[in-house]
Amino acid sequence: MSDTNFLPKPRSRGTWLSIGVLLAVTALAVGVNLLADRFLSRARIDLTQQRLYTLSDGTKQVVSSLRDPVTLRLFYSRRLGAAVPVFGAYADRVREMLREYVALSDGKVRLEVLDPEPFSETEDRALAYGLQGVPLDNAGDQVYFGLVGVNLLDDERTIPFFQPDRERFLEYDLTRLVHELSNPTRPVLGVLSSLPLNGDPRAMMMRVPGAGQPFQAMTQLRQFFTVKDVATDAQAIPPDVQVLLVAHAQDLPDATLYAIDQFVMRGGKLLALTDPHSESQAARPDPTGRPPASTASSLDRLFNAWGIEAPSDKVVVDQRGAWRVRAGPNDRVQGVDYLAWFSAQGDSLNRGDVASAELSQVTFASAGLLRKREGATIELTPLVTSSPQSALIDAARVRETPEPARILAEFKPEDQRHTLLARVRGVLNTAFPEGPPSLPEGVERAAELPAHKASTEGPANLVIGNDSDILEDRFWVRVQDFFGQQVATPTSDNGALVTNLADTLAGGDALISLRSRGESLRPFTLVEEMRSDAEARYRQTERGLTERLQATERRLRELRQGSGSGSQPQTVITPEQQAEIEAARAEIVRTRQELRGVQRELRQGIEGLETWLRIINVALVPALITAFAISLAVLRRRRRAAARG
């Protein structure tokens, strides 16, 4: 036999061709990955139901308009995520969201992720920035999960600790932080009111304790804004005012109404609070010591032109959250629910708006309703509404000498909610199409008035409420003197609401457009529905089996003890009793088996769903890719066959 039979045969041409194709495919895959990493690093596909990782247009506007760089430092202790997986999942979302900001900013946003180990310089930096440390175990070591933003002027903004229960507002919090760093100066808030919001010098001269002090709501606003008073006869709103608060401004002249109108037409943000009956004004006598002749205010000329109705002849009364007040001297009861004073709470607060989402309750007093005029094209979004246990009554019934007991006795709920406070958005037309109004005789027109505008250039953003008493201290805060220091203890969230509203308006359209987003840690709603259905279906059977088991066990105890004459127990068990004992034991075993079967059926559907989820997660995607590849190969073969033919 020749040795040549044992020599290796040369590789066929097809084998070398296959190896070459394999190498080419490998090189192509590596090249595609390198090119994708170079040119498609910003490409994203968000497959979450609520588009959790897709930035809103408002955020894109804020980030893309950055002029100077902003550095974001995320301090996150990895030990926190390892110990509490909920925080680990949330930290992943925060990181991904911040990377979206970086990718969108064209280099203007820089991100640093730091892990502050105990007793490290990084932990010292976190403490210096004022971030909140949380003890993770009994050893006392602190963990951190906060954000610090710094601009070129060394201005700092922080989120001390990311709370998972605020995940819905993650984008708003991050965008607000970036916006404040790009606009570090305090916004200017103009205040136009007939109420002594900034204090009453006359009352202070009388040296009455607590009298004449600024409203606590204004004290809070001064912490975030530069507050500027606007006269009730002003012919123009100062150009540096970004947000205008008009609160119970009575009998404004046409020139001042025109100034407010043109402020809105030029893109200014308005927070307007009218009132069918101001409890705040009613409690303050005029300079002569007499009660005020009128306690109502309206901006009907402006509102009617803008498509809004805020009637001043009706008051909303609400049984839910009504305040308990002292009854009249002729009433037998000591206290009675005054339905015109109530605290809106629960589903009366819009949880989708960042200004009202985290509030507990907001107190209203003799409030009116808001509604959109018929045919108006504006978007009116309620922020606070009454409960369905509410109704409308004539405003005259709460003026002068209200009768809480009679209002309660005659109350009939309308099973309808009434809007008390709302956001208004839309393109608005001026209430003065003819231009500036004529002035009274002897009044000179102010110089250099801005040019008249007939409408807003884009959608206007307003907040309208028909109750100015949300600012009144006695309805939401208790102020006490502590060794000469005024200490304010809120009893309701009125002050927080007003501050939040002004804050969102000052942030511009970009921040106003941001609403709450969904949560990444979503519950398995289908599993919960299956569990509820299964429990409802099997719980009755389980209870019947349990009762039968208890009865059988009780009968077995009686048989074992026997029943003798008198007080002596029976010591000898008859064959009939022994047979009954064995039957009872068999019944107990059978009942327990049925109970286990019921519990097994209770879990069977859920376990089946989990199995299908695993199959889908593990096998479906590869199966789809395989099917796609096979379809592509078949299609190519048909094309080649058609080309040859």
XYZ file of C-alpha atoms in Angstrom:
645
model
C 0.000 0.000 0.000
C 1.334 3.329 -0.997
C 2.137 5.914 1.644
C 0.430 8.482 -0.477
C -2.942 7.191 0.742
C -2.188 8.551 4.217
C -1.190 12.052 3.147
C -3.737 14.823 3.947
C -5.778 15.828 0.953
C -5.613 19.447 -0.095
C -8.514 21.526 1.031
C -11.205 21.970 -1.536
C -11.936 25.359 -3.029
C -15.288 25.442 -1.211
C -13.656 25.014 2.205
C -11.281 27.911 1.661
C -14.165 30.003 0.396
C -16.177 29.277 3.571
C -13.249 30.225 5.795
C -12.789 33.445 3.852
C -16.472 34.300 4.147
C -16.360 33.633 7.901
C -13.349 35.910 8.336
C -14.985 38.595 6.219
C -18.202 38.407 8.258
C -16.187 38.674 11.494
C -14.279 41.682 10.214
C -17.508 43.261 9.002
C -19.168 42.789 12.424
C -16.181 44.344 14.208
C -16.121 47.234 11.742
C -19.851 47.869 12.092
C -19.511 47.960 15.880
C -16.589 50.376 15.673
C -18.441 52.654 13.253
C -21.626 52.509 15.327
C -19.700 53.396 18.459
C -18.092 56.314 16.608
C -21.028 57.735 14.698
C -24.152 56.281 16.330
C -23.249 56.640 20.001
C -26.195 58.981 20.507
C -28.723 56.715 18.804
C -31.379 55.498 21.227
C -34.510 53.384 21.010
C -36.905 53.829 23.952
C -39.236 50.813 24.119
C -40.777 51.645 27.523
C -44.534 52.177 27.470
C -44.404 55.699 28.919
C -41.226 56.766 27.061
C -39.312 57.014 30.344
C -35.920 57.611 28.727
C -37.101 60.030 26.033
C -36.525 63.635 27.015
C -39.436 66.028 26.576
C -39.363 69.021 24.255
C -39.080 71.340 27.270
C -35.902 69.619 28.452
C -34.434 69.652 24.943
C -35.102 73.386 24.782
C -33.365 74.051 28.121
C -30.335 71.860 27.422
C -29.824 72.945 23.804
C -29.968 76.628 24.777
C -27.126 76.403 27.307
C -24.511 79.087 26.712
C -21.941 78.076 29.333
C -20.823 74.621 30.471
C -22.503 72.953 33.436
C -20.862 70.178 35.436
C -23.080 67.551 37.082
C -21.573 65.366 39.798
C -23.582 62.287 40.755
C -22.563 60.945 44.160
C -23.815 57.362 44.370
C -22.689 54.712 46.839
C -22.689 51.354 45.072
C -23.138 49.677 48.446
C -26.607 51.241 48.592
C -27.725 49.531 45.394
C -26.243 46.215 46.505
C -28.073 46.349 49.830
C -31.361 47.832 48.560
C -32.076 46.757 44.952
C -34.816 49.390 44.565
C -32.200 52.135 44.831
C -29.905 50.248 42.475
C -32.580 50.150 39.774
C -33.417 53.811 40.346
C -29.736 54.763 40.176
C -29.509 53.093 36.763
C -32.367 55.245 35.536
C -30.831 58.432 36.965
C -27.505 57.671 35.280
C -29.151 56.928 31.942
C -31.222 60.108 32.162
C -28.126 62.202 32.918
C -26.283 60.632 29.989
C -29.170 61.722 27.764
C -28.612 65.293 28.981
C -24.909 64.993 28.150
C -25.597 63.582 24.679
C -28.114 66.339 23.945
C -25.993 69.250 25.187
C -23.297 69.137 22.506
C -20.569 69.162 25.149
C -22.138 71.834 27.403
C -23.148 69.316 30.128
C -20.395 67.266 31.753
C -21.140 64.296 33.980
C -19.003 62.844 36.762
C -20.126 59.741 38.656
C -18.439 59.404 42.057
C -18.614 56.656 44.669
C -18.129 58.224 48.128
C -16.503 55.470 50.146
C -16.540 55.926 53.953
C -13.826 58.291 55.251
C -12.676 59.143 51.721
C -12.021 62.528 50.141
C -15.042 61.919 47.906
C -17.249 61.583 50.973
C -15.795 64.829 52.317
C -16.759 66.536 49.055
C -20.286 65.159 49.286
C -20.631 66.500 52.818
C -19.204 69.863 51.793
C -21.844 70.146 49.054
C -24.556 69.468 51.627
C -25.657 66.100 50.292
C -27.636 63.893 52.644
C -25.920 60.827 54.050
C -28.079 57.895 55.125
C -26.891 55.147 57.517
C -27.005 51.760 55.828
C -26.358 49.494 58.831
C -25.657 49.532 62.537
C -22.002 50.321 61.886
C -23.035 53.898 61.104
C -21.408 54.124 57.671
C -23.196 56.640 55.461
C -24.320 56.072 51.872
C -25.100 58.814 49.348
C -27.336 59.224 46.333
C -27.422 62.897 45.382
C -26.520 65.307 42.612
C -24.510 68.539 42.538
C -24.558 70.969 39.637
C -21.921 73.687 39.201
C -21.573 76.423 36.570
C -18.605 78.610 35.599
C -19.501 81.162 38.294
C -19.268 78.451 40.970
C -23.012 78.655 41.614
C -24.241 75.386 43.040
C -27.563 73.577 42.919
C -28.101 70.258 44.644
C -30.516 67.385 44.942
C -29.545 66.112 48.415
C -30.950 62.597 47.945
C -32.889 60.934 45.128
C -36.071 59.471 46.574
C -37.698 56.697 44.501
C -41.166 57.972 45.416
C -40.369 61.141 43.443
C -39.326 59.251 40.339
C -42.287 60.659 38.374
C -40.664 64.100 38.589
C -37.082 63.054 37.919
C -36.894 64.869 34.587
C -38.458 68.015 36.061
C -35.984 68.074 38.974
C -32.985 67.578 36.697
C -34.151 70.129 34.114
C -34.930 72.687 36.798
C -31.437 72.252 38.263
C -29.827 72.793 34.849
C -32.108 75.748 34.122
C -31.236 77.466 37.421
C -27.520 77.002 36.753
C -27.897 78.611 33.337
C -29.977 81.447 34.862
C -28.414 82.019 38.306
C -30.056 85.403 39.018
C -33.322 85.445 40.947
C -36.419 85.999 38.801
C -38.499 89.116 39.467
C -42.041 88.651 40.742
C -44.414 91.600 40.409
C -47.273 91.839 42.920
C -50.445 93.796 42.202
C -53.131 93.557 44.887
C -55.695 95.472 46.924
C -54.713 93.394 49.966
C -51.797 94.325 52.258
C -49.772 91.299 51.138
C -46.481 92.958 52.049
C -47.691 94.264 55.386
C -49.896 97.125 56.613
C -47.940 100.062 58.078
C -51.094 101.457 59.693
C -51.676 98.272 61.662
C -48.019 98.104 62.674
C -48.232 101.642 64.071
C -51.088 100.478 66.306
C -48.629 97.944 67.839
C -51.120 95.098 67.745
C -49.181 91.795 68.109
C -48.969 90.110 64.713
C -50.980 92.825 62.951
C -49.560 94.490 59.874
C -47.019 91.738 59.177
C -46.522 90.536 55.582
C -48.519 87.497 54.553
C -46.542 84.315 55.135
C -47.031 83.368 51.486
C -45.126 86.516 50.495
C -42.404 85.722 53.023
C -41.924 82.357 51.341
C -41.923 83.887 47.859
C -39.163 86.308 48.855
C -36.895 83.325 49.507
C -36.935 82.468 45.796
C -37.853 85.719 43.996
C -37.051 89.379 43.911
C -40.480 90.794 44.768
C -41.499 94.139 43.283
C -44.752 95.959 44.088
C -46.852 97.116 41.132
C -49.307 99.960 41.733
C -53.011 99.354 41.145
C -53.052 102.328 38.734
C -49.932 101.344 36.767
C -50.045 101.955 33.020
C -47.311 99.402 32.273
C -45.774 96.409 34.006
C -42.029 96.935 34.644
C -39.997 95.231 31.892
C -37.906 93.178 34.337
C -40.991 91.430 35.828
C -41.118 87.829 34.662
C -44.100 86.640 36.712
C -47.006 88.876 37.717
C -49.162 87.984 40.723
C -52.542 89.742 40.594
C -54.371 88.907 43.829
C -57.806 90.354 44.596
C -57.150 93.553 42.685
C -60.420 95.514 42.923
C -61.820 98.064 40.497
C -58.709 98.339 38.353
C -58.818 101.170 35.817
C -58.787 100.305 32.127
C -55.209 101.535 31.837
C -54.027 98.963 34.394
C -56.102 96.192 32.810
C -54.468 97.124 29.512
C -51.026 96.913 31.154
C -51.795 93.376 32.400
C -53.201 92.418 29.009
C -50.124 93.606 27.131
C -47.819 91.950 29.674
C -49.446 88.624 28.773
C -49.434 89.420 25.029
C -45.648 89.973 25.229
C -45.168 86.535 26.796
C -45.250 87.421 30.506
C -46.441 84.784 32.967
C -49.552 85.639 34.995
C -50.820 84.179 38.279
C -54.254 85.754 38.763
C -56.429 85.215 41.845
C -59.894 86.755 41.798
C -62.535 86.249 44.494
C -66.347 86.331 44.810
C -65.886 87.137 48.514
C -62.538 87.895 50.117
C -62.582 86.670 53.706
C -59.210 88.373 54.120
C -60.591 91.760 53.149
C -63.777 91.253 55.161
C -61.707 90.741 58.316
C -59.831 94.017 57.782
C -61.820 97.247 58.274
C -61.190 100.243 56.030
C -59.260 103.298 57.299
C -62.475 104.651 58.871
C -62.949 101.486 60.919
C -65.974 100.355 58.940
C -66.278 97.000 57.153
C -65.483 97.165 53.442
C -68.378 97.979 51.158
C -67.356 95.360 48.581
C -65.383 92.169 49.017
C -65.504 90.841 45.448
C -62.958 91.193 42.671
C -62.915 90.186 39.018
C -60.927 90.518 35.832
C -63.896 89.852 33.584
C -62.783 92.071 30.722
C -59.525 90.175 30.408
C -60.932 86.734 31.142
C -63.828 87.058 28.706
C -61.451 87.963 25.884
C -59.182 85.058 26.771
C -61.973 82.457 26.922
C -62.221 82.122 30.716
C -65.185 82.512 33.057
C -64.761 83.227 36.784
C -68.237 84.155 38.088
C -68.291 86.424 41.138
C -71.921 85.739 42.058
C -71.499 82.072 43.030
C -69.509 80.324 45.771
C -68.500 76.665 45.891
C -69.473 74.762 49.059
C -68.026 71.323 49.748
C -68.985 68.801 52.417
C -65.713 66.901 52.187
C -63.027 68.670 54.175
C -65.409 71.317 55.539
C -64.089 73.325 58.474
C -65.719 72.990 61.867
C -66.663 76.446 63.159
C -68.459 77.799 66.185
C -72.219 77.795 65.783
C -74.390 80.872 66.169
C -75.627 82.015 69.588
C -79.155 80.801 68.821
C -78.068 77.311 67.755
C -78.234 74.411 70.196
C -75.056 72.761 68.890
C -71.664 74.160 69.799
C -70.002 73.526 66.428
C -71.109 73.118 62.834
C -69.459 72.341 59.490
C -69.077 75.529 57.455
C -69.215 74.227 53.893
C -67.863 77.441 52.364
C -64.522 76.848 54.124
C -63.022 73.521 53.141
C -59.736 71.760 52.472
C -59.341 70.192 49.033
C -57.479 66.919 49.360
C -56.939 63.506 47.777
C -58.274 63.267 44.242
C -59.164 66.964 44.284
C -55.464 67.732 43.678
C -53.947 67.178 40.244
C -51.222 64.537 40.802
C -49.949 64.954 37.261
C -48.765 68.539 37.765
C -45.515 69.130 39.598
C -46.953 72.131 41.480
C -49.697 70.118 43.195
C -48.553 66.490 42.983
C -47.002 66.184 46.440
C -49.396 68.386 48.409
C -51.679 66.964 51.083
C -54.409 69.585 51.188
C -55.155 73.156 50.131
C -57.671 75.261 52.045
C -60.196 77.500 50.290
C -62.603 80.037 51.793
C -65.655 81.311 49.899
C -64.088 80.266 46.608
C -65.642 80.644 43.190
C -65.461 78.322 40.211
C -63.604 78.503 36.905
C -64.694 77.250 33.507
C -63.880 77.639 29.850
C -66.130 79.910 27.838
C -68.224 78.229 25.189
C -66.360 78.164 21.905
C -62.989 79.050 23.446
C -59.928 77.321 21.998
C -57.780 77.487 25.126
C -56.678 74.455 27.127
C -57.867 74.690 30.741
C -56.231 72.088 32.992
C -57.639 71.878 36.554
C -55.052 71.922 39.327
C -57.484 71.878 42.252
C -61.168 70.956 42.153
C -63.923 70.462 44.677
C -65.092 66.961 45.538
C -68.282 65.463 44.031
C -69.948 66.290 47.372
C -70.097 69.963 46.455
C -72.576 72.523 45.160
C -72.924 76.185 44.178
C -74.719 78.786 46.269
C -75.237 82.519 45.868
C -72.236 84.525 47.016
C -74.583 86.819 48.968
C -75.136 83.999 51.459
C -71.521 84.115 52.673
C -71.237 87.895 52.786
C -72.143 90.085 55.756
C -73.709 87.547 58.200
C -73.318 83.970 56.916
C -75.331 81.195 58.585
C -73.257 77.985 58.551
C -76.029 75.856 60.132
C -78.596 76.950 57.553
C -76.172 76.432 54.652
C -75.531 72.916 55.930
C -79.235 72.172 56.419
C -80.108 73.282 52.887
C -77.081 71.679 51.253
C -77.719 69.262 48.376
C -74.617 67.818 46.707
C -74.608 68.079 42.915
C -72.318 65.064 42.337
C -70.116 67.311 40.210
C -66.616 68.706 40.596
C -65.978 72.424 40.226
C -62.596 73.793 39.140
C -61.081 76.186 41.684
C -57.562 76.659 40.292
C -56.323 75.851 36.791
C -53.565 76.278 34.257
C -54.585 78.013 31.045
C -52.635 77.529 27.843
C -53.332 78.749 24.344
C -52.957 81.588 21.874
C -54.763 84.607 23.342
C -56.173 87.734 21.713
C -55.996 91.098 23.408
C -58.956 92.431 25.366
C -58.204 95.859 23.852
C -58.293 95.372 20.074
C -58.673 99.115 19.600
C -55.358 99.790 21.337
C -54.571 101.672 24.556
C -57.728 102.953 26.294
C -58.338 106.631 26.866
C -57.276 108.020 30.245
C -59.421 109.960 32.727
C -59.231 113.713 32.539
C -56.106 115.052 34.210
C -54.136 111.777 33.959
C -51.121 111.829 31.661
C -50.095 108.816 29.651
C -46.830 107.210 30.702
C -43.906 107.730 28.371
C -42.320 104.958 26.277
C -45.153 102.438 26.497
C -44.363 99.186 24.637
C -45.874 98.788 21.191
C -49.402 97.398 21.132
C -49.733 93.665 20.464
C -52.997 92.165 19.219
C -52.253 88.563 20.287
C -49.626 86.328 21.772
C -46.956 85.043 19.410
C -47.222 81.541 20.844
C -49.284 79.730 23.468
C -49.581 81.786 26.662
C -49.164 80.108 30.068
C -51.336 81.380 32.900
C -52.541 80.141 36.270
C -56.013 81.341 37.235
C -57.799 80.873 40.563
C -61.097 82.222 41.835
C -60.105 82.532 45.482
C -57.492 84.899 46.890
C -57.945 83.587 50.431
C -55.461 80.805 49.743
C -52.946 83.541 50.644
C -54.619 84.413 53.974
C -52.538 83.208 56.939
C -55.361 81.999 59.161
C -56.459 79.426 56.602
C -53.145 77.617 56.239
C -50.499 78.659 58.781
C -50.215 79.268 62.507
C -47.774 82.047 63.427
C -46.508 82.239 67.011
C -44.067 84.562 68.742
C -41.133 82.658 70.241
C -39.024 85.063 72.302
C -39.457 87.787 69.713
C -39.029 85.436 66.748
C -42.005 84.716 64.483
C -42.379 80.951 64.054
C -44.747 79.784 61.295
C -46.234 76.283 61.434
C -48.196 75.332 58.292
C -51.487 73.504 58.781
C -52.200 73.296 55.057
C -50.166 73.451 51.845
C -51.359 76.806 50.506
C -47.955 78.460 50.762
C -46.206 75.569 49.052
C -48.771 75.625 46.242
C -48.352 79.345 45.558
C -44.556 79.042 45.621
C -44.625 76.012 43.307
C -46.901 77.792 40.855
C -44.730 80.905 40.722
C -41.643 78.701 40.411
C -42.958 76.774 37.407
C -44.088 80.017 35.745
C -40.688 81.633 36.314
C -38.999 78.629 34.743
C -40.599 79.508 31.419
C -42.499 77.415 28.948
C -39.889 74.662 29.053
C -40.461 73.857 32.725
C -44.212 74.469 32.560
C -44.535 71.875 29.807
C -42.938 69.183 31.975
C -45.430 66.889 33.652
C -45.012 63.830 35.797
C -43.633 60.806 33.968
C -44.185 57.154 34.684
C -42.138 55.051 37.068
C -39.577 52.535 35.872
C -40.375 50.219 38.797
C -43.829 49.375 37.527
C -45.974 46.708 39.200
C -46.986 43.553 37.345
C -50.592 44.620 36.876
C -51.551 41.466 34.987
C -50.123 39.277 37.755
C -51.967 41.312 40.379
C -55.230 40.992 38.453
C -54.766 37.240 38.150
C -54.005 36.970 41.855
C -57.125 38.954 42.747
C -59.329 36.894 40.424
C -57.892 33.644 41.750
C -58.391 34.676 45.352
C -61.985 35.706 44.663
C -62.631 32.384 42.875
C -61.045 30.036 45.424
C -61.384 31.871 48.710
C -64.957 30.663 49.280
C -63.944 27.065 48.567
C -60.987 27.369 50.903
C -63.172 28.746 53.672
C -65.672 25.901 53.291
C -62.896 23.326 53.433
C -61.374 25.021 56.470
C -64.683 24.974 58.309
C -65.158 21.275 57.455
C -61.624 20.537 58.665
C -62.226 22.342 61.960
C -65.526 20.495 62.495
C -63.907 17.126 61.779
C -60.992 17.828 64.146
C -63.452 18.867 66.856
C -65.449 15.638 66.371
C -62.205 13.620 66.517
C -61.297 15.195 69.870
C -64.716 14.321 71.219
C -64.402 10.696 70.080
C -60.950 10.343 71.619
C -62.137 11.697 74.951
C -65.188 9.442 74.931
C -68.384 10.136 76.857
C -68.941 8.350 80.185
C -71.852 8.619 82.604
C -71.766 11.462 85.098
C -68.439 13.238 85.418
C -66.269 10.221 84.692
C -64.909 10.030 81.144
C -65.324 6.829 79.162
C -62.084 4.834 79.137
C -63.100 2.080 76.680
C -63.711 2.992 73.032
C -66.239 0.819 71.234
C -65.553 -0.613 67.765
C -68.166 1.745 66.311
C -66.359 4.748 67.840
C -63.003 3.441 66.608
C -64.400 3.167 63.087
C -65.738 6.707 63.329
C -62.330 7.924 64.541
C -60.630 6.295 61.543
C -63.203 7.862 59.222
C -62.581 11.275 60.825
C -58.835 10.873 60.343
C -59.339 9.960 56.710
C -61.619 12.988 56.292
C -58.958 15.262 57.791
C -56.309 13.891 55.422
C -58.636 14.282 52.435
C -59.628 17.835 53.438
C -56.003 18.875 53.873
C -55.226 17.489 50.422
C -58.081 19.509 48.945
C -56.815 22.633 50.721
C -53.363 22.105 49.269
C -54.956 21.679 45.871
C -56.809 24.944 46.239
C -53.609 26.746 47.220
C -51.806 25.092 44.314
C -54.487 26.293 41.899
C -54.156 29.746 43.423
C -50.498 29.837 42.309
C -50.837 27.839 39.118
C -51.948 30.696 36.877
C -49.262 33.049 38.184
C -46.534 30.433 37.827
C -47.737 29.706 34.312
C -47.526 33.384 33.431
C -44.008 33.573 34.866
C -43.016 30.542 32.767
C -44.318 32.174 29.610
C -42.493 35.386 30.489
C -39.245 33.446 30.852
C -39.840 31.691 27.539
C -40.533 35.017 25.824
C -37.503 36.700 27.355
C -35.119 33.819 26.637
C -36.405 32.293 23.407
C -38.603 34.794 21.592
C -35.924 37.309 20.607
C -33.497 34.658 19.232
C -36.440 32.979 17.481
C -37.426 36.264 15.833
C -33.848 36.879 14.700
C -33.624 33.338 13.319
C -36.937 33.692 11.513
C -35.787 37.008 10.056
C -32.502 35.462 8.868
C -34.296 32.494 7.293
C -36.792 34.767 5.568
C -33.966 36.917 4.251
C -32.111 33.850 2.947
C -35.242 32.508 1.223
C -35.887 35.912 -0.323
C -32.328 36.130 -1.655
C -32.525 32.617 -3.093
C -35.746 33.474 -4.901
C -34.208 36.644 -6.288
C -31.156 34.703 -7.555
C -33.404 32.078 -9.097
C -35.469 34.761 -10.776
C -32.285 36.451 -12.044
C -30.975 33.191 -13.551
C -34.304 32.545 -15.194
